[in-house]
GROMACS .gro file of C-alpha atoms in nm:
model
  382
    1UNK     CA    1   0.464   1.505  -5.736
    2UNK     CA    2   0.800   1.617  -5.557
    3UNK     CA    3   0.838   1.841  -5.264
    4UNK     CA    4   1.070   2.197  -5.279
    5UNK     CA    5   1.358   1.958  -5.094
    6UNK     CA    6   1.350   1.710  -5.396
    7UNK     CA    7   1.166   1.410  -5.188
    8UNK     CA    8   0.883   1.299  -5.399
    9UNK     CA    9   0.584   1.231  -5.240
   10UNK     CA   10   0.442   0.952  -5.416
   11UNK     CA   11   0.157   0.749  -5.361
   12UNK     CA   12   0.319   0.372  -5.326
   13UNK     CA   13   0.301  -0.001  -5.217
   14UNK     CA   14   0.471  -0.131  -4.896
   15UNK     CA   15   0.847  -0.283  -4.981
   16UNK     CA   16   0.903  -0.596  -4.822
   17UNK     CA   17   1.044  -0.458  -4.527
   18UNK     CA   18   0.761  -0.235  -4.430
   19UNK     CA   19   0.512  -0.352  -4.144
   20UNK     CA   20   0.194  -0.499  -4.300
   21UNK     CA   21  -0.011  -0.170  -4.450
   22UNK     CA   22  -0.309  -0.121  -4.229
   23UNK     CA   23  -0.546   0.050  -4.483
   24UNK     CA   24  -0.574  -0.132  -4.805
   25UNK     CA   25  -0.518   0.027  -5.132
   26UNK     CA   26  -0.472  -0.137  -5.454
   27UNK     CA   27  -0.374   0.182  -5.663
   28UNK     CA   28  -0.085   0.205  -5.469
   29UNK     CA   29   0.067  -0.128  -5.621
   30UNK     CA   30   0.306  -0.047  -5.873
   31UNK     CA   31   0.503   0.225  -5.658
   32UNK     CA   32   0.666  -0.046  -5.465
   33UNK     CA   33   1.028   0.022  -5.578
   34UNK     CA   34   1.002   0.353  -5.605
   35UNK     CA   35   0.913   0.307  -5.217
   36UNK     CA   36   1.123   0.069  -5.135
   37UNK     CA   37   1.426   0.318  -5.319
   38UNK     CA   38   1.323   0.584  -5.094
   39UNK     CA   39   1.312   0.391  -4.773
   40UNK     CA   40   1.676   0.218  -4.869
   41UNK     CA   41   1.804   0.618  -4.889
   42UNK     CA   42   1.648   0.731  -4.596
   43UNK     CA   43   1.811   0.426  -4.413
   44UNK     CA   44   2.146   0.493  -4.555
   45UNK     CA   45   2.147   0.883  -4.499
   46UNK     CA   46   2.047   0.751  -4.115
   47UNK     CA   47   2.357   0.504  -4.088
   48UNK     CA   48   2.542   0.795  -4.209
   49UNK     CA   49   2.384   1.034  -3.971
   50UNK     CA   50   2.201   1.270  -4.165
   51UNK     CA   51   1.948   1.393  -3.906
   52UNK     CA   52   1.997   1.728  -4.092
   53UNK     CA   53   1.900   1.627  -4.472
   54UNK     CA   54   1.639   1.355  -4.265
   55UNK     CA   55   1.433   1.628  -4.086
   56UNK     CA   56   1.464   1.836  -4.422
   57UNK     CA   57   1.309   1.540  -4.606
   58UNK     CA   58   1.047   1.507  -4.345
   59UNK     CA   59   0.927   1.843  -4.309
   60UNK     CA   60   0.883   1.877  -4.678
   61UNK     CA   61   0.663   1.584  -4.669
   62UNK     CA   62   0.430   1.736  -4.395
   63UNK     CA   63   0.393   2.070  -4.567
   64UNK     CA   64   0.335   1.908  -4.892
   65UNK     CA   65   0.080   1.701  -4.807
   66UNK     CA   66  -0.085   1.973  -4.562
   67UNK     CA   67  -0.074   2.196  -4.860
   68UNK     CA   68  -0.235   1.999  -5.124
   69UNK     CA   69  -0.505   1.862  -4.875
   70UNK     CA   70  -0.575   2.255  -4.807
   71UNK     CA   71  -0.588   2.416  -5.133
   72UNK     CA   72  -0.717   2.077  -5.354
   73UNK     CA   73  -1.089   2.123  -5.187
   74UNK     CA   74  -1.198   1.909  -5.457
   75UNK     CA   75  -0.988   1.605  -5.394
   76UNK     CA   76  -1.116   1.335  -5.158
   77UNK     CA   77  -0.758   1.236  -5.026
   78UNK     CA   78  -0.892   0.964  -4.738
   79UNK     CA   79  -0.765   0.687  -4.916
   80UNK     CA   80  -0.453   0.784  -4.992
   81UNK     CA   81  -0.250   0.905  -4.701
   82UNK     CA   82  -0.169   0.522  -4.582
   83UNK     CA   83   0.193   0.477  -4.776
   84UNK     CA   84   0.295   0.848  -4.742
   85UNK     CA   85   0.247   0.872  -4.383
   86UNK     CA   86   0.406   0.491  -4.333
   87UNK     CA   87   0.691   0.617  -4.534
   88UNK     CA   88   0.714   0.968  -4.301
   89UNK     CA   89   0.718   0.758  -4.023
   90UNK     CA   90   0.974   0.487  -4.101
   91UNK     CA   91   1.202   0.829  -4.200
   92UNK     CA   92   1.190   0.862  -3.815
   93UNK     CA   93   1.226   0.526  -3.697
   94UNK     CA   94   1.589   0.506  -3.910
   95UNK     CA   95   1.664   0.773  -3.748
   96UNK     CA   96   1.605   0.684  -3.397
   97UNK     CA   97   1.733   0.374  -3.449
   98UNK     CA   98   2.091   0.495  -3.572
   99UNK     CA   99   2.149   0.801  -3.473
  100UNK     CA  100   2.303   0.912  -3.115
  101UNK     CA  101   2.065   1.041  -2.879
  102UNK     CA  102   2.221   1.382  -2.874
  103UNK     CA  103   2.216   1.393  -3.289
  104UNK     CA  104   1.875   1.316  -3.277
  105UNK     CA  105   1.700   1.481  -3.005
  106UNK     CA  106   1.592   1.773  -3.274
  107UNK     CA  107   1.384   1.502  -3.434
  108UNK     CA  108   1.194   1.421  -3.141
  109UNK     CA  109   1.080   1.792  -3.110
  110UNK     CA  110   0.995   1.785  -3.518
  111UNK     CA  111   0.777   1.498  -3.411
  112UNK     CA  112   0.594   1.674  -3.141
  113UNK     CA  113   0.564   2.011  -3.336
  114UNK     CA  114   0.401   1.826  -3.618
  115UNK     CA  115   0.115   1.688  -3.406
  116UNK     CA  116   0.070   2.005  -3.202
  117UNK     CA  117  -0.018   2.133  -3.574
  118UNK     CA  118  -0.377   2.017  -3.445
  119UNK     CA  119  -0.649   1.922  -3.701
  120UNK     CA  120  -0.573   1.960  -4.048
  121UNK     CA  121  -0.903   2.186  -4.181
  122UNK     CA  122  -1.025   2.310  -4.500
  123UNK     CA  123  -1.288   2.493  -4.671
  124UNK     CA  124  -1.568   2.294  -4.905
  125UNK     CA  125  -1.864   2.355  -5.084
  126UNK     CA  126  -2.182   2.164  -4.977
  127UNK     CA  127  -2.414   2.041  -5.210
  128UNK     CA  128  -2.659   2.336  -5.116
  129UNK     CA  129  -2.379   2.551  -5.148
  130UNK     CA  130  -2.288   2.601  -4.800
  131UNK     CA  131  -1.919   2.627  -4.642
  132UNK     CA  132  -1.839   2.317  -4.431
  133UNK     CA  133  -1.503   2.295  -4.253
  134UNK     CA  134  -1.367   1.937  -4.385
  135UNK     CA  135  -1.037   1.751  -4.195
  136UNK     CA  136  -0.791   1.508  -4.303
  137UNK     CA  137  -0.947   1.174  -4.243
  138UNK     CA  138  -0.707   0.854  -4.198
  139UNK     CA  139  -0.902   0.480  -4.164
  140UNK     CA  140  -0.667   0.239  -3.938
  141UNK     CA  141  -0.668  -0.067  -3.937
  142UNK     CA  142  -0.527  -0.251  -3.623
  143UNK     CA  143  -0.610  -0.606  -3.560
  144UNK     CA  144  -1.068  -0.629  -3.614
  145UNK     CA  145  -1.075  -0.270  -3.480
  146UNK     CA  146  -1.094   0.024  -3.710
  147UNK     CA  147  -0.939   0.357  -3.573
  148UNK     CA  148  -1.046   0.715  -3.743
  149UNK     CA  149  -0.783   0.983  -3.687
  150UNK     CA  150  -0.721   1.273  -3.830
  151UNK     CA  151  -0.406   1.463  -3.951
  152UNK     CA  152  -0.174   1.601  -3.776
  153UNK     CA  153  -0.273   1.569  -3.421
  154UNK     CA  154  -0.328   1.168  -3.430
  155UNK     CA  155   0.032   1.130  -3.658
  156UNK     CA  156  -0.241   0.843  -3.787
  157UNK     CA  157   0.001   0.485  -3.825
  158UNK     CA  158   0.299   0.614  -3.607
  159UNK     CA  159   0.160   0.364  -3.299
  160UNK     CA  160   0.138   0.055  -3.540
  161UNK     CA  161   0.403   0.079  -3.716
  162UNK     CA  162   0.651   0.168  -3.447
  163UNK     CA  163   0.509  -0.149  -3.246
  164UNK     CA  164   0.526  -0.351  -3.576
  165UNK     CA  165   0.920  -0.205  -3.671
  166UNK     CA  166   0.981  -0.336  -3.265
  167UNK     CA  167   0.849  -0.678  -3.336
  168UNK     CA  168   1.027  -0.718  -3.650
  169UNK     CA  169   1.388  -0.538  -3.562
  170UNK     CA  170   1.402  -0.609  -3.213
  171UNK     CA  171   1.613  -0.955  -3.262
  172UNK     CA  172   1.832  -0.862  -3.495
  173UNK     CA  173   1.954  -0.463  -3.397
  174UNK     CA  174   2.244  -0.433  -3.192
  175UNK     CA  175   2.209  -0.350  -2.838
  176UNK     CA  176   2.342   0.016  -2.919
  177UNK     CA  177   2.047   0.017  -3.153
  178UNK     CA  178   1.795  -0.103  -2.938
  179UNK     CA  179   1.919   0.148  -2.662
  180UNK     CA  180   1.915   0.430  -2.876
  181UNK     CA  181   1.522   0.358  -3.047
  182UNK     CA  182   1.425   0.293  -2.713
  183UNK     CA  183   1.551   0.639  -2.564
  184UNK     CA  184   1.379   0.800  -2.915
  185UNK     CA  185   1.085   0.641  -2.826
  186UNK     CA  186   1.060   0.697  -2.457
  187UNK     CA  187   1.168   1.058  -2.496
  188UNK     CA  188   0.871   1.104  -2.735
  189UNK     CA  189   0.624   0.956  -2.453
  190UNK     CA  190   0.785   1.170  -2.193
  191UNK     CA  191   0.737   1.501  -2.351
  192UNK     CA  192   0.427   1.444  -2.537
  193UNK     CA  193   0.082   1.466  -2.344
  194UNK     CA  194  -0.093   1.347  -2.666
  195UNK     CA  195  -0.291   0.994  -2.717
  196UNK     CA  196  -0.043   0.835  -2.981
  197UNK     CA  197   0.221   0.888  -2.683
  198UNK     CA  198   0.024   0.703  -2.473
  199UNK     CA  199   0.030   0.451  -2.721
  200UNK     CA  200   0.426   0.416  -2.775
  201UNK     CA  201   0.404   0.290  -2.445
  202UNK     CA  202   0.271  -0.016  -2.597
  203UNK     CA  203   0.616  -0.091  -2.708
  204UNK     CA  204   0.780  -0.050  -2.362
  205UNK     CA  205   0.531  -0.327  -2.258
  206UNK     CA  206   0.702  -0.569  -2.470
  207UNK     CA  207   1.039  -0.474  -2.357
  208UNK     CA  208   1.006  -0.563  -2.035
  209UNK     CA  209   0.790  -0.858  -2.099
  210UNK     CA  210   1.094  -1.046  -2.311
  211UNK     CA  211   1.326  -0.867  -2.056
  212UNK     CA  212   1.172  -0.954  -1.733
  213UNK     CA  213   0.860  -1.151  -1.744
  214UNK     CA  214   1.045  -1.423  -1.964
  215UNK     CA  215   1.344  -1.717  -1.941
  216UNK     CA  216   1.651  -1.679  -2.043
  217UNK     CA  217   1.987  -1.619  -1.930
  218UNK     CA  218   2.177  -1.323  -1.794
  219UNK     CA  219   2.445  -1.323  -2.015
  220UNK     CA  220   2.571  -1.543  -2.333
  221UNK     CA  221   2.821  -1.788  -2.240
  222UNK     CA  222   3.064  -1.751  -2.559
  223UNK     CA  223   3.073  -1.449  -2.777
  224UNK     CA  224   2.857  -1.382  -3.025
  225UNK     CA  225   2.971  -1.394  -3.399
  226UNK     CA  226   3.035  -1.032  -3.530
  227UNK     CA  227   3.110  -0.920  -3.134
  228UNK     CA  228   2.860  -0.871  -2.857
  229UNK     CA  229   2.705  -0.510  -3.004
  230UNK     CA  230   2.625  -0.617  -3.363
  231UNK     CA  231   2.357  -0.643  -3.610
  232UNK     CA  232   2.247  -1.005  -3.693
  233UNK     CA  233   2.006  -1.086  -3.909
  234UNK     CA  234   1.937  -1.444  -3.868
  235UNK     CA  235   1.937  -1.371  -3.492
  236UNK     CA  236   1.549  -1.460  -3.293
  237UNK     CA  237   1.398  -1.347  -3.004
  238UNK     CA  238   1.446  -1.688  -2.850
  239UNK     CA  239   1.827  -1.644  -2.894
  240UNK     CA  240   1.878  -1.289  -2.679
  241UNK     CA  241   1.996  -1.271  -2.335
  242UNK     CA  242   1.876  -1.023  -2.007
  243UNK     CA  243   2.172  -0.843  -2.090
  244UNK     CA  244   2.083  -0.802  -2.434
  245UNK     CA  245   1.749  -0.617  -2.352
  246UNK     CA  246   1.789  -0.461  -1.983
  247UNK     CA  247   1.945  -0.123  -2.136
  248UNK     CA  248   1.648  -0.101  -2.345
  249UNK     CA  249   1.429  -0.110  -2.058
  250UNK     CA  250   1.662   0.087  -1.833
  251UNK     CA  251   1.598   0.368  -2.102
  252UNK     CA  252   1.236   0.323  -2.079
  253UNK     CA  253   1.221   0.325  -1.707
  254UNK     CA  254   1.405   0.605  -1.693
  255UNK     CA  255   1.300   0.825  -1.933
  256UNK     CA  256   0.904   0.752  -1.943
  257UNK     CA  257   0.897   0.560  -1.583
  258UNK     CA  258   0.634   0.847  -1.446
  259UNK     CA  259   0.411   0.754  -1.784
  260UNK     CA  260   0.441   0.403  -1.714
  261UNK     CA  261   0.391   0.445  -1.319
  262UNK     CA  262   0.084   0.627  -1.428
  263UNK     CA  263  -0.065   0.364  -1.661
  264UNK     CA  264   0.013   0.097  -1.413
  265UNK     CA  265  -0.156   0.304  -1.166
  266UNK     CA  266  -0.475   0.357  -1.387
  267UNK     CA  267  -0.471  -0.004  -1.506
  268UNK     CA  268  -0.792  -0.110  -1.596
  269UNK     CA  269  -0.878  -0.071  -1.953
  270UNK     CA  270  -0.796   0.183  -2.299
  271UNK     CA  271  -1.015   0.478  -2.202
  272UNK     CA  272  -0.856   0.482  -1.820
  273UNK     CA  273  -0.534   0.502  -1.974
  274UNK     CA  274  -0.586   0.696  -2.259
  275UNK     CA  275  -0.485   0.445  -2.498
  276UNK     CA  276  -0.687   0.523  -2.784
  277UNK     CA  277  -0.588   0.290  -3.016
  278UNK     CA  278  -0.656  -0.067  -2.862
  279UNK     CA  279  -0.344  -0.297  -2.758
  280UNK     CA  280  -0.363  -0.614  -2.906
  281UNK     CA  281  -0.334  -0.949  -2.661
  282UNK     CA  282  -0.016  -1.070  -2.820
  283UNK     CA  283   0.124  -0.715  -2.709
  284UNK     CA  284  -0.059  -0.676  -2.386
  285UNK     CA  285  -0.060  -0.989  -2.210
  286UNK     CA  286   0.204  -1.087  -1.969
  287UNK     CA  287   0.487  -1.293  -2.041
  288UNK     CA  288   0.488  -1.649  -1.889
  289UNK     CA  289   0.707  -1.568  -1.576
  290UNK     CA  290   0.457  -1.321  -1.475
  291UNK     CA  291   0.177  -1.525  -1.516
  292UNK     CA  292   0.278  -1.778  -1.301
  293UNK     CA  293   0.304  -1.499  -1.061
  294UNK     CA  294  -0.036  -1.486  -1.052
  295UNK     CA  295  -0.002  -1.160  -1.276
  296UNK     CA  296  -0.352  -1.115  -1.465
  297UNK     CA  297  -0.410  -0.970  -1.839
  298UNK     CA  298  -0.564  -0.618  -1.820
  299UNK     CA  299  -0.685  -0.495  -2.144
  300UNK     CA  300  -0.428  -0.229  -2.179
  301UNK     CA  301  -0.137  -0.442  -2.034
  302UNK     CA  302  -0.067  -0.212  -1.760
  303UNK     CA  303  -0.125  -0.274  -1.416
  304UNK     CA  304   0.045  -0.208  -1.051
  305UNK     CA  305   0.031  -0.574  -0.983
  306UNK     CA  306   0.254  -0.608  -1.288
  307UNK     CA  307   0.488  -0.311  -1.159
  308UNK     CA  308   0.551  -0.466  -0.835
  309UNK     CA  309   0.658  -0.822  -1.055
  310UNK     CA  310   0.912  -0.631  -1.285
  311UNK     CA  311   1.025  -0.465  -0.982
  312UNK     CA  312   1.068  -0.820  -0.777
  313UNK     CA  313   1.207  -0.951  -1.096
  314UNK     CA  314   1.510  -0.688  -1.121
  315UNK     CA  315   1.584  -0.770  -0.769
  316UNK     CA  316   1.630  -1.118  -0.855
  317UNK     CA  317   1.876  -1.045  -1.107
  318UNK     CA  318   2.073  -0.774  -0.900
  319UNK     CA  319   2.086  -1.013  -0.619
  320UNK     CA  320   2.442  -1.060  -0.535
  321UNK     CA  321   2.360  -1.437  -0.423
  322UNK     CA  322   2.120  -1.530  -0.676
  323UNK     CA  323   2.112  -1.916  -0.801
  324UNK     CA  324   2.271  -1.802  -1.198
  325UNK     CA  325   2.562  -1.600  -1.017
  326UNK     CA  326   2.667  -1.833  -0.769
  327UNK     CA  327   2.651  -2.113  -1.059
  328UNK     CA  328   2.930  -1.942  -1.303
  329UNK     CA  329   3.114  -1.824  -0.950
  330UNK     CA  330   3.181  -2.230  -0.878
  331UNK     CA  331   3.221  -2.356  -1.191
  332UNK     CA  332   3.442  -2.053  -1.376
  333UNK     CA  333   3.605  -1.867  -1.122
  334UNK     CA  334   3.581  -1.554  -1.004
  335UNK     CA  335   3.800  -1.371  -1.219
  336UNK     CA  336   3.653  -1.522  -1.589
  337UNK     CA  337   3.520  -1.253  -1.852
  338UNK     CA  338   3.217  -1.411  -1.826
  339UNK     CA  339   3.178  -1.367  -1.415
  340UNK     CA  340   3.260  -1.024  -1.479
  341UNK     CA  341   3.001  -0.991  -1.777
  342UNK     CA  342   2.752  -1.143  -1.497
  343UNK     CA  343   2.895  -0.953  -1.262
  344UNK     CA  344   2.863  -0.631  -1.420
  345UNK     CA  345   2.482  -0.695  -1.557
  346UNK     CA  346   2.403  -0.743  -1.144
  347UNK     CA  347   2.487  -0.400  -1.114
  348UNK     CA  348   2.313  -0.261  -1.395
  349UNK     CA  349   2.059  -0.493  -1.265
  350UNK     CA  350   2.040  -0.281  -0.945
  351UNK     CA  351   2.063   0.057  -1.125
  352UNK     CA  352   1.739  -0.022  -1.287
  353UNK     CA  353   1.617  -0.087  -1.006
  354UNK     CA  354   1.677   0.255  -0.825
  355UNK     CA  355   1.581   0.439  -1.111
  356UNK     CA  356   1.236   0.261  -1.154
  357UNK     CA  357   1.165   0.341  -0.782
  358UNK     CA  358   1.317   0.697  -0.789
  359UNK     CA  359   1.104   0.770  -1.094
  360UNK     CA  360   0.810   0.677  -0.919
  361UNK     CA  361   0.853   0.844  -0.582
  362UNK     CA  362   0.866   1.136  -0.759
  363UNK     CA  363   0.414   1.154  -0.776
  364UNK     CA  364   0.178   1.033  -0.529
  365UNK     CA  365   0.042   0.723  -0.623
  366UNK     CA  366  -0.109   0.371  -0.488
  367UNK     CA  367   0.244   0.249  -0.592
  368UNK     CA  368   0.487   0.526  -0.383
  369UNK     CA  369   0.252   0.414  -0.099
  370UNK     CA  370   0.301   0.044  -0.110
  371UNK     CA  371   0.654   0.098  -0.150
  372UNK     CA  372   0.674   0.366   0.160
  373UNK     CA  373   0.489   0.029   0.337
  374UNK     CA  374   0.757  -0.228   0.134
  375UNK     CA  375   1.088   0.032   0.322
  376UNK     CA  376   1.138   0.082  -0.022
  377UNK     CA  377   1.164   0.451  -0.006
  378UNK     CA  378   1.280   0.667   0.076
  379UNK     CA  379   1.544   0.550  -0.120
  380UNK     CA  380   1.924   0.514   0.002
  381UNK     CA  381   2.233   0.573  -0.151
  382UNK     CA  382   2.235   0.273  -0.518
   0.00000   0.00000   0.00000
């Protein structure tokens, strides 16, 4: 099969790159390098910045499925969605991930207008020879829960896989990179009302746990083979600074800080905060500086104590007088590229900082009251 744009829509095996697939299907098997070809272009075109031919690709992929699933009555397509949908979906993570924000912004509306589709519907035949409307069932698989959604409104595997392309990228993207899929992502949340937005916030959860709930330093003392903003691929988690992540959560803050204000604010569990699919503990839980805060695990990871902790936390760092700056004042001098690089990550530090609170002031919640009680707003001049 092949859409009008060329794009074949194939029914494939996960390359190796792909997260793990969350519905198992052995027929899909021997499409693996077909897959894996496709995925490999739609990279390329990205790094090339394609959004154009990208978006093209995409949309003929959601009308050819829609169509087939419509007019095929007879077809029982439930176990075969898993790889085309993965594949649509990693079309739009290359895209965030290497495209400028401005380039890109049409895909986040493509994105949005594809789940505001609604349910996919059709028309069958009953065994009594009734008319039944039947929808576009997708089984997901996350963790030991399975998830039924439903094409398009659910944009079934987007949440998973985006949390699973995180986990595996994160290390090893430049910061550009991880700036500009974080704004992608964050934009989605903040202009989307719909559950699977709710759950992209899952991601944001793990940004500012490595960023602010755990050790490790502000800034790298010597510079980093290939230059400070490049791609590494033997780089860890383990090996990334503050400085390295804090404009990944600046653009989550900012962008989606009244989405995560609100979570925080509902706190308690998935159906409070609308996070339909479930959040795994190795996502949700709190890193181990927040912990020994005395910050508990909720079961959707959000809560205000844990607000108030990335807020103290980003104070720490801005502080003008804090242990790490006064260290590398003594020791390397005032004037040293590096005190500057520390210098300069204070103030960003501090930026963050107003525009978590300014975000949040902007809705009455439990949170703009404690901080009205904290003098914390209204807020001065940054």
């Amino acid at each position: 099969m092949s859409t009008p744009g060329g794009r074949p829509v194939i029914v494939g095996a996960a390359s190796p790159s792909m997260p793990e697939p969350t519905m198992a299907d052995e027929v899909l098997d021997e499409y693996t390098e077909i897959f894996a070809h496709m995925r490999a272009n739609d990279e390329a075109r990205a790094r090339d910045g394609d959004v154009g031919g990208l978006l093209t690709s995409a949309s003929n992929t959601v009308s050819h499925l829609s169509s087939h699933f419509v007019t095929e009555p007879h077809i029982d397509f439930s176990s075969g969605w898993t790889f085309q949908l993965q594949n649509l979906w990693h079309l739009y993570y290359v895209a965030g991930k290497y495209c400028l924000e401005d380039v890109v912004a049409p895909a986040v509306l493509q994105l949005i207008e594809i789940s505001q589709r609604g349910l996919l519907a059709r028309n069958q035949i009953n065994s009594v020879g009734a008319v039944e409307v039947d929808y576009a069932p997708v089984v997901v698989r996350v963790g030991n829960h399975i998830i039924h959604q439903y094409l398009w409104q659910d944009l079934p595997f987007l949440v998973p896989d985006m949390t699973s392309y995180w986990l595996q990228d994160c290390a090893r993207m430049s910061g550009s990179q991880r700036v500009r899929i974080s704004s992608f992502w964050s934009s989605l949340v903040a202009a989307s009302s719909a559950s699977w937005s709710y759950g992209l916030c899952r991601i944001a959860l793990m940004v500012l746990r490595d960023t602010l709930e755990t050790q490790r330093p502000l800034v790298r003392a010597g510079v980093e083979p290939g230059g400070e903003d490049s791609e590494n691929p033997g780089r860890t988690v383990d090996m990334l600074t503050i400085a390295d992540l804090l404009r990944a959560a600046n653009a989550w803050l900012e962008r989606a800080g009244a989405r995560i204000t609100q979570l925080c604010e509902a706190g308690d569990g998935n159906v409070a905060t609308r996070l339909a699919i479930p959040v795994p503990d190795e996502v949700s839980n709190p890193g181990p500086l927040a912990e020994a805060a005395g910050v508990q695990a909720t079961p959707g990871g959000f809560s205000s104590a844990r607000w108030f902790f990335w807020l103290r936390r980003l104070d720490e760092i801005g502080a003008e007088t804090s242990p790490q700056g006064s260290t590398v004042s003594s020791t390397m001098g005032g004037t040293s590229p590096f005190v500057r690089r520390v210098q300069e990550e204070k103030q960003l530090a501090r930026r963050v900082t107003y525009n978590m609170i300014y975000t949040a002031s902007q809705s009455n919640s439990t949170i703009v009251q404690e901080l009205m009680r904290m003098g914390r707003l209204p807020l001065g001049d940054l």
